[in-house]
CSV table of C-alpha atoms in Angstrom, one decimal:
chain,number,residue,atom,x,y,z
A,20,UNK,CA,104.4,82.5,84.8
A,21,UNK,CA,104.0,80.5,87.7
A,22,UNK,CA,102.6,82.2,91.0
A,23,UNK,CA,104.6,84.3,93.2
A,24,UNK,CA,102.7,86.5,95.6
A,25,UNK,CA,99.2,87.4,94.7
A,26,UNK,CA,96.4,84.8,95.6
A,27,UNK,CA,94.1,87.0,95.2
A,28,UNK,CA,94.9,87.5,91.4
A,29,UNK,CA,95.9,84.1,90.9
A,30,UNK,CA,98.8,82.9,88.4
A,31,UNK,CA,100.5,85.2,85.9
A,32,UNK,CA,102.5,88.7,85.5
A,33,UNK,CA,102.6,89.2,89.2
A,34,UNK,CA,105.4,86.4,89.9
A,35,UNK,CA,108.0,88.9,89.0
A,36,UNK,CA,107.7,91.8,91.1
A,37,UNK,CA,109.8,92.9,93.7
A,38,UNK,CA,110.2,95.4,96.3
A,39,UNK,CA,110.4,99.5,96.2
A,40,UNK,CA,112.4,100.9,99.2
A,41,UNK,CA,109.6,103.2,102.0
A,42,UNK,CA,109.8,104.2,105.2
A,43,UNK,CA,110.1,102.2,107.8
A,44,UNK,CA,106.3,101.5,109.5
A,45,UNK,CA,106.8,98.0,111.0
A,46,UNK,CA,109.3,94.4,111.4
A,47,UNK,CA,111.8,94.2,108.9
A,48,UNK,CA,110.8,91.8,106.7
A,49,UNK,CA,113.5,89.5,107.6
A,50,UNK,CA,112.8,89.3,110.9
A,51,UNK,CA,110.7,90.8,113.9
A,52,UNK,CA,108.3,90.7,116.3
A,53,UNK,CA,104.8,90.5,115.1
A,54,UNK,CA,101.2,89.6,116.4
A,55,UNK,CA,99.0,87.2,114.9
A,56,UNK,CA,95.1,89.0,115.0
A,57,UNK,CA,92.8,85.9,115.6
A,58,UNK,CA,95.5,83.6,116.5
A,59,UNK,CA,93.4,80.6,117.8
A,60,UNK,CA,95.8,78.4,119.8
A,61,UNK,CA,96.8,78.5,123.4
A,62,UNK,CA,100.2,78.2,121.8
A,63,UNK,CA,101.5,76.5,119.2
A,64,UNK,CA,104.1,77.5,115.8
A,65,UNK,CA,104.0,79.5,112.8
A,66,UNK,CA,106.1,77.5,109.7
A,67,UNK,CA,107.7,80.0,107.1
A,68,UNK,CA,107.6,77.7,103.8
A,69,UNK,CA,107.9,77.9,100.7
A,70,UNK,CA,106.9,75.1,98.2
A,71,UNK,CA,107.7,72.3,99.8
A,72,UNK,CA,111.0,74.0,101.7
A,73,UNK,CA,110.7,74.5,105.5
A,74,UNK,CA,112.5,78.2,105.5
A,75,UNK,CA,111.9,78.9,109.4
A,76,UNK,CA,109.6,78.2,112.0
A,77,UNK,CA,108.8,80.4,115.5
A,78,UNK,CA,107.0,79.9,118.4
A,79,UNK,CA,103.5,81.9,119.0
A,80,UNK,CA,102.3,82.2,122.5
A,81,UNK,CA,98.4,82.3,123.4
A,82,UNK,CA,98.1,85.9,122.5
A,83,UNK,CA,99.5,85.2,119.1
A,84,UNK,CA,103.0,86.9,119.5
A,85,UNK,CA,106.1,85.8,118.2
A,86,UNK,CA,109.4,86.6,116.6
A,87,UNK,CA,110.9,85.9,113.8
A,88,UNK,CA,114.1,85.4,111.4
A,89,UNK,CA,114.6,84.3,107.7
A,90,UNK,CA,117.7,83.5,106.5
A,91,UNK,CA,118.9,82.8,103.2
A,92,UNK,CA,116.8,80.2,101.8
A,93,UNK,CA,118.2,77.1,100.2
A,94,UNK,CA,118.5,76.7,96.8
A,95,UNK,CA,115.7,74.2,97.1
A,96,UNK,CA,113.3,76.7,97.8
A,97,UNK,CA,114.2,79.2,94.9
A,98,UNK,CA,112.1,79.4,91.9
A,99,UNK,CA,113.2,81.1,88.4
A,100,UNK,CA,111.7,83.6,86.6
A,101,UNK,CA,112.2,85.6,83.5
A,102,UNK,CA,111.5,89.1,84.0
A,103,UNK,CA,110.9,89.7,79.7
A,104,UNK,CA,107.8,91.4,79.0
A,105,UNK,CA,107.5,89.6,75.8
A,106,UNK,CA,107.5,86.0,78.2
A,107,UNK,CA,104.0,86.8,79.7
A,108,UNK,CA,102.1,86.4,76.5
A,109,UNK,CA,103.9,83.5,75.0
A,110,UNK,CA,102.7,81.8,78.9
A,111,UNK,CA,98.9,82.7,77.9
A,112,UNK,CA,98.4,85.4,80.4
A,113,UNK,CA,97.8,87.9,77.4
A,114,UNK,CA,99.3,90.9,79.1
A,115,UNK,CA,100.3,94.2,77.3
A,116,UNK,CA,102.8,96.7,78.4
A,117,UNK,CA,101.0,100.3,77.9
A,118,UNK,CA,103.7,102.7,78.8
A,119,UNK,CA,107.5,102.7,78.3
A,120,UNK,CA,108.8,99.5,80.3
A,121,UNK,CA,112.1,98.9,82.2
A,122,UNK,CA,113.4,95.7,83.8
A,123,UNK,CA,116.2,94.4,85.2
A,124,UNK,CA,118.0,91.8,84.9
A,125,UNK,CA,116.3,89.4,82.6
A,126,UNK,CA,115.9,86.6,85.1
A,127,UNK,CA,115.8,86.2,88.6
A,128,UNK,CA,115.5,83.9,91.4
A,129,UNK,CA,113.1,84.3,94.2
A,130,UNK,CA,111.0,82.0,97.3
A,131,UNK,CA,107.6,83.4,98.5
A,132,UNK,CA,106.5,82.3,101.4
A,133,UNK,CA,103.6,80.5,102.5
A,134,UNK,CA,102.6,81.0,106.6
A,135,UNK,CA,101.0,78.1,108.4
A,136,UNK,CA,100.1,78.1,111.6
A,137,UNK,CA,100.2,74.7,113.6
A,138,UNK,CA,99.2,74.1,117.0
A,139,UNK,CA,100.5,73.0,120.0
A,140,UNK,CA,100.7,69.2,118.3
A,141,UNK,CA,101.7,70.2,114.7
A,142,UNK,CA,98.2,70.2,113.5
A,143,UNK,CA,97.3,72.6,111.2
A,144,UNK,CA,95.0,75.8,112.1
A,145,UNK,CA,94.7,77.1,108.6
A,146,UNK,CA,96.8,80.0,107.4
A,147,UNK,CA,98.1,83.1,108.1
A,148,UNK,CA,98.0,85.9,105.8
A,149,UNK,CA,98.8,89.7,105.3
A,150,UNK,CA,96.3,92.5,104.7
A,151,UNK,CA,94.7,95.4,106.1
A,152,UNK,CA,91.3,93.6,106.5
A,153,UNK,CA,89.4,90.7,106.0
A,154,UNK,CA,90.3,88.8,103.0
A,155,UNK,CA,87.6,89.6,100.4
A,156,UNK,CA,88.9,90.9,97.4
A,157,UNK,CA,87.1,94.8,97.1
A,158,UNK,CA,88.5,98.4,96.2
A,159,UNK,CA,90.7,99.3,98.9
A,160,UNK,CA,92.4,95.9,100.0
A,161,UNK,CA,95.7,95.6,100.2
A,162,UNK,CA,97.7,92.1,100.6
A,163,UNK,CA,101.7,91.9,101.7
A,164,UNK,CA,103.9,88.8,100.9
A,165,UNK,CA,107.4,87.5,102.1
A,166,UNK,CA,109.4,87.1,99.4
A,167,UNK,CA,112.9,86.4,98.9
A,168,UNK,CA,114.8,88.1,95.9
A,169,UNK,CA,118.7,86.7,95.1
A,170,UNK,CA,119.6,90.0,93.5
A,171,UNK,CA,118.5,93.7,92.5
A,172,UNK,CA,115.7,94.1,90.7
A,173,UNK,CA,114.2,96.8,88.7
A,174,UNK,CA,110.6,96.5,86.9
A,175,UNK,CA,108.5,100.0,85.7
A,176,UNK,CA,105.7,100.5,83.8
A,177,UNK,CA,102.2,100.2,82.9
A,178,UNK,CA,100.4,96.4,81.5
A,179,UNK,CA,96.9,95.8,80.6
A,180,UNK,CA,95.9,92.6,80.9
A,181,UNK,CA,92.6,90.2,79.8
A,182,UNK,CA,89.8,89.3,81.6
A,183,UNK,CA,91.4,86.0,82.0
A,184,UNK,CA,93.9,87.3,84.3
A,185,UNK,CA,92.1,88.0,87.1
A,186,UNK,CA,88.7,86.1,86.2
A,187,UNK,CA,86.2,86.1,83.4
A,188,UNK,CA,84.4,89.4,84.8
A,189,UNK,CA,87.2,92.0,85.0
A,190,UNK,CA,90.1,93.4,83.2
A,191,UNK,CA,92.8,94.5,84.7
A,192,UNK,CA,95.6,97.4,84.6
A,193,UNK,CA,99.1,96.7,86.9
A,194,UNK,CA,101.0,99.9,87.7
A,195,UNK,CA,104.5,99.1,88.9
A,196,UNK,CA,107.3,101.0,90.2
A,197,UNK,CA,109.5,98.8,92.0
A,198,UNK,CA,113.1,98.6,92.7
A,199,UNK,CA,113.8,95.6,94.5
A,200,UNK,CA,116.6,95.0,97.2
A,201,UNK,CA,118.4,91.7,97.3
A,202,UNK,CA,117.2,89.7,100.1
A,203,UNK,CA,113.5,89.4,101.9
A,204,UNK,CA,110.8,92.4,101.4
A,205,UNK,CA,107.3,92.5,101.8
A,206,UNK,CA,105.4,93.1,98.5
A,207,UNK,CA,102.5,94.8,98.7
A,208,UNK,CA,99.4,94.7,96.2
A,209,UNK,CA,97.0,97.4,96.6
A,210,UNK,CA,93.2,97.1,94.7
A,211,UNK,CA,91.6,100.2,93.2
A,212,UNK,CA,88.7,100.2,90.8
A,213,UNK,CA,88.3,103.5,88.4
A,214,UNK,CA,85.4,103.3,85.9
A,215,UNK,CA,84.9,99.5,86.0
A,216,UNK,CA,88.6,98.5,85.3
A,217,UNK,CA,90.7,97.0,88.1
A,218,UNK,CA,93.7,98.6,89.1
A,219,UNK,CA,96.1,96.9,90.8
A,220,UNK,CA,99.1,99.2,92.5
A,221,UNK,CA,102.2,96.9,93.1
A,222,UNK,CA,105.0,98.1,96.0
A,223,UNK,CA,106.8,97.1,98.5
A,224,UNK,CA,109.1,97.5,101.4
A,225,UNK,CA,112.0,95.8,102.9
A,226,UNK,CA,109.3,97.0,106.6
A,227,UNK,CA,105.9,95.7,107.2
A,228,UNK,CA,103.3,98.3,104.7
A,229,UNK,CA,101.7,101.1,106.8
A,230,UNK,CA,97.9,99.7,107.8
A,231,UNK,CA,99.1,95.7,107.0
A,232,UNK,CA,98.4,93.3,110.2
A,233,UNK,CA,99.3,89.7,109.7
A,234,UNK,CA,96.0,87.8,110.4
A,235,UNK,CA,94.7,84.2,111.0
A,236,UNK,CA,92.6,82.8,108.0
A,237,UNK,CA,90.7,79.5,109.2
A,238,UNK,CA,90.8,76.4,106.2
């Protein structure tokens, strides 16, 4: 499968998952005010993209604040992808549901978005990313993404998957429990390790994840 919100785990099952309906803790994710922690710039922009689709851009003042609004994004900027289990090992990912295993529908169509900060001249500064800390992937860190889903979306269950999923040192175990929302959510992944294995806890929420601050990653 192609990528869809994880950089930290790379390419593979994660391009399909959506968002599970919480409590509100922050900006919806299709729009709000936010701040920018480490935002460099006396001022400049913040470019909502995905691919090579400009979805929105908003002005960020010197303290890194802004607001925000996504629309619908244009059919330029959706990607497909088939939500069948049995797809992920024929792509070379090697994944294996464990438990029961419940999607729906078969295929959907979805933009996640990339954040880039520019300055005042439309340089770039780097990128902007979502997590409760630094950006060093370690038990306990949690990354959020912007992504757009055209309809409902249902994916439970348990999947194993290789070593060569998340890199040559680790296997790894997804839990999912998701019941996405047409429209933009945050998707949140959540990094646990129990007796050597990886555990990676996939949510979301159509409001900014409890503890997630959006933060400026230098190049």
């Amino acid at each position: 499968m192609n990528r869809f919100f994880v950089y930290g785990v790379g390419l593979g099952l994660l391009a399909v998952l959506g968002a599970c309906g919480r409590g509100p803790s922050g900006p919806s994710a299709s729009g709000g005010s936010v701040s920018v922690v480490g935002w460099p710039a006396s001022s400049g922009t913040l470019r909502f993209q995905s691919g090579a689709v400009v979805v929105a851009e908003s002005p960020v003042d010197a303290g890194g604040n802004l607001t925000y609004s996504l629309p619908v994004p244009a059919p330029a900027a959706l990607s497909e992808e088939s939500l069948v289990p049995d797809t992920w090992r024929t792509q070379g990912n090697g994944c294996t549901v464990k438990t029961s295993f419940e999607h729906s529908p078969d295929t959907i169509r979805h933009a996640r978005l990339d954040l880039l900060p520019l300055d005042g001249s439309g340089s770039s500064l780097g990128s902007v990313i979502l997590a409760n800390q630094e950006p060093v992937l370690e038990p306990g860190q949690k990354y959020a993404y912007l992504q757009y889903f055209d309809q409902d979306t249902t994916m439970k269950g348990t999947i194993d998957c290789p070593r060569t999923f998340l890199g040559p040192w680790q296997d790894v175990t997804l839990n999912l429990d998701l019941e996405a929302k047409q429209g933009w959510n945050y998707v949140l992944a959540e990094y646990r390790v129990i007796k050597s294995k990886w555990i990676v806890n996939i949510s979301s929420s159509t409001t900014l994840p409890e503890g997630i601050r959006w933060r400026f990653q230098q190049p």
